[in-house]
């Protein structure tokens, strides 16, 4: 198997955006100022930034160190580099927009927002997290999968992929039916719950019940503090934000699908037997579609 290429350096602005939901109120004020005024950051010292926000200079320094930077100058330099890299591509993008008109301008903007959400989601789900989810799913006796409402679409799609890999999977959007199904589960089994906001009371009850039976709970939610995530043995997180609700929904779905695709690839390429099972099942599906 070919060695994977090293990941490109992550933009500090993407890192700040991805971690915003987990920040304190003061930290969010600093984060929002940097995200909204990145181009101006080079003109601000840590004391000037603190004065602009009405906070202490030490709060700014602690914020930068919490993000993994040596100090405020290191963060400022990193942001400047990220802006310079983005500016290098501005001419090509602008020419494309002018040539294609307003429709392509909107498409380009959406593509950027999707890319930012996918990058932020990758940042908050490090390789060891995906490996943990892969190992749990790959070694499970049975995998129970549930999602309600819009989450059901991704629940169904991922459950089908697991089945094609030869992993015994039980999927439903009906909470009562799933409660009956997991009564046969136990140690070594996995309950995978899709819940964007992680507050669904019935799904939380399912998670508690399953853990009482010594099964492992794997959740997929937004990167926010929520009761379902707090219950999980393993939590996959999605970071996607936009001021426009209809756009935020689209970028969330895009980032979620990208995360699931990465987990599926991990499951495929991590086991030759599963990969062979996938190829055999895809061939059978093709035969079913033939006249």
PDB file of N, CA and C in Angstrom, residues 27-38 40-41 44 48-49 52-53 72:
ATOM      1  N   UNK A  27     -12.658  34.141  25.152  1.00  0.00           N
ATOM      2  CA  UNK A  27     -11.901  33.556  24.039  1.00  0.00           C
ATOM      3  C   UNK A  27     -12.667  33.703  22.727  1.00  0.00           C
ATOM      4  N   UNK A  28     -13.993  33.555  22.781  1.00  0.00           N
ATOM      5  CA  UNK A  28     -14.787  33.717  21.559  1.00  0.00           C
ATOM      6  C   UNK A  28     -14.722  35.150  21.054  1.00  0.00           C
ATOM      7  N   UNK A  29     -14.666  36.128  21.953  1.00  0.00           N
ATOM      8  CA  UNK A  29     -14.547  37.529  21.529  1.00  0.00           C
ATOM      9  C   UNK A  29     -13.225  37.753  20.794  1.00  0.00           C
ATOM     10  N   UNK A  30     -12.156  37.177  21.321  1.00  0.00           N
ATOM     11  CA  UNK A  30     -10.855  37.305  20.662  1.00  0.00           C
ATOM     12  C   UNK A  30     -10.888  36.603  19.306  1.00  0.00           C
ATOM     13  N   UNK A  31     -11.452  35.383  19.296  1.00  0.00           N
ATOM     14  CA  UNK A  31     -11.516  34.607  18.057  1.00  0.00           C
ATOM     15  C   UNK A  31     -12.302  35.350  16.986  1.00  0.00           C
ATOM     16  N   UNK A  32     -13.458  35.887  17.350  1.00  0.00           N
ATOM     17  CA  UNK A  32     -14.300  36.585  16.375  1.00  0.00           C
ATOM     18  C   UNK A  32     -13.598  37.830  15.835  1.00  0.00           C
ATOM     19  N   UNK A  33     -12.894  38.538  16.700  1.00  0.00           N
ATOM     20  CA  UNK A  33     -12.172  39.733  16.245  1.00  0.00           C
ATOM     21  C   UNK A  33     -11.106  39.342  15.223  1.00  0.00           C
ATOM     22  N   UNK A  34     -10.358  38.279  15.506  1.00  0.00           N
ATOM     23  CA  UNK A  34      -9.298  37.848  14.590  1.00  0.00           C
ATOM     24  C   UNK A  34      -9.885  37.377  13.270  1.00  0.00           C
ATOM     25  N   UNK A  35     -10.974  36.588  13.327  1.00  0.00           N
ATOM     26  CA  UNK A  35     -11.592  36.071  12.108  1.00  0.00           C
ATOM     27  C   UNK A  35     -12.160  37.195  11.244  1.00  0.00           C
ATOM     28  N   UNK A  36     -12.725  38.221  11.890  1.00  0.00           N
ATOM     29  CA  UNK A  36     -13.361  39.318  11.147  1.00  0.00           C
ATOM     30  C   UNK A  36     -12.360  40.385  10.703  1.00  0.00           C
ATOM     31  N   UNK A  37     -11.187  40.440  11.358  1.00  0.00           N
ATOM     32  CA  UNK A  37     -10.215  41.498  11.058  1.00  0.00           C
ATOM     33  C   UNK A  37      -8.824  40.934  10.783  1.00  0.00           C
ATOM     34  N   UNK A  38      -8.779  39.761  10.154  1.00  0.00           N
ATOM     35  CA  UNK A  38      -7.493  39.092   9.932  1.00  0.00           C
ATOM     36  C   UNK A  38      -6.518  39.966   9.152  1.00  0.00           C
ATOM     37  N   UNK A  40      -6.166  43.066   9.288  1.00  0.00           N
ATOM     38  CA  UNK A  40      -5.667  44.175  10.099  1.00  0.00           C
ATOM     39  C   UNK A  40      -4.805  43.719  11.268  1.00  0.00           C
ATOM     40  N   UNK A  41      -4.728  42.419  11.479  1.00  0.00           N
ATOM     41  CA  UNK A  41      -4.071  41.916  12.680  1.00  0.00           C
ATOM     42  C   UNK A  41      -2.597  42.332  12.745  1.00  0.00           C
ATOM     43  N   UNK A  44      -1.807  45.297  14.903  1.00  0.00           N
ATOM     44  CA  UNK A  44      -2.184  45.273  16.313  1.00  0.00           C
ATOM     45  C   UNK A  44      -1.131  44.548  17.138  1.00  0.00           C
ATOM     46  N   UNK A  48      -2.734  46.305  22.134  1.00  0.00           N
ATOM     47  CA  UNK A  48      -3.735  47.041  21.353  1.00  0.00           C
ATOM     48  C   UNK A  48      -4.982  46.196  21.102  1.00  0.00           C
ATOM     49  N   UNK A  49      -4.760  44.895  20.842  1.00  0.00           N
ATOM     50  CA  UNK A  49      -5.898  43.992  20.650  1.00  0.00           C
ATOM     51  C   UNK A  49      -6.701  43.889  21.946  1.00  0.00           C
ATOM     52  N   UNK A  52      -8.723  47.037  22.413  1.00  0.00           N
ATOM     53  CA  UNK A  52      -9.860  47.095  21.488  1.00  0.00           C
ATOM     54  C   UNK A  52     -11.030  46.259  21.997  1.00  0.00           C
ATOM     55  N   UNK A  53     -10.723  45.181  22.712  1.00  0.00           N
ATOM     56  CA  UNK A  53     -11.765  44.276  23.193  1.00  0.00           C
ATOM     57  C   UNK A  53     -12.126  44.532  24.657  1.00  0.00           C
ATOM     58  N   UNK A  72       1.693  35.574  21.015  1.00  0.00           N
ATOM     59  CA  UNK A  72       0.922  36.390  20.082  1.00  0.00           C
ATOM     60  C   UNK A  72       1.687  36.701  18.797  1.00  0.00           C
TER      61      UNK A  72
END
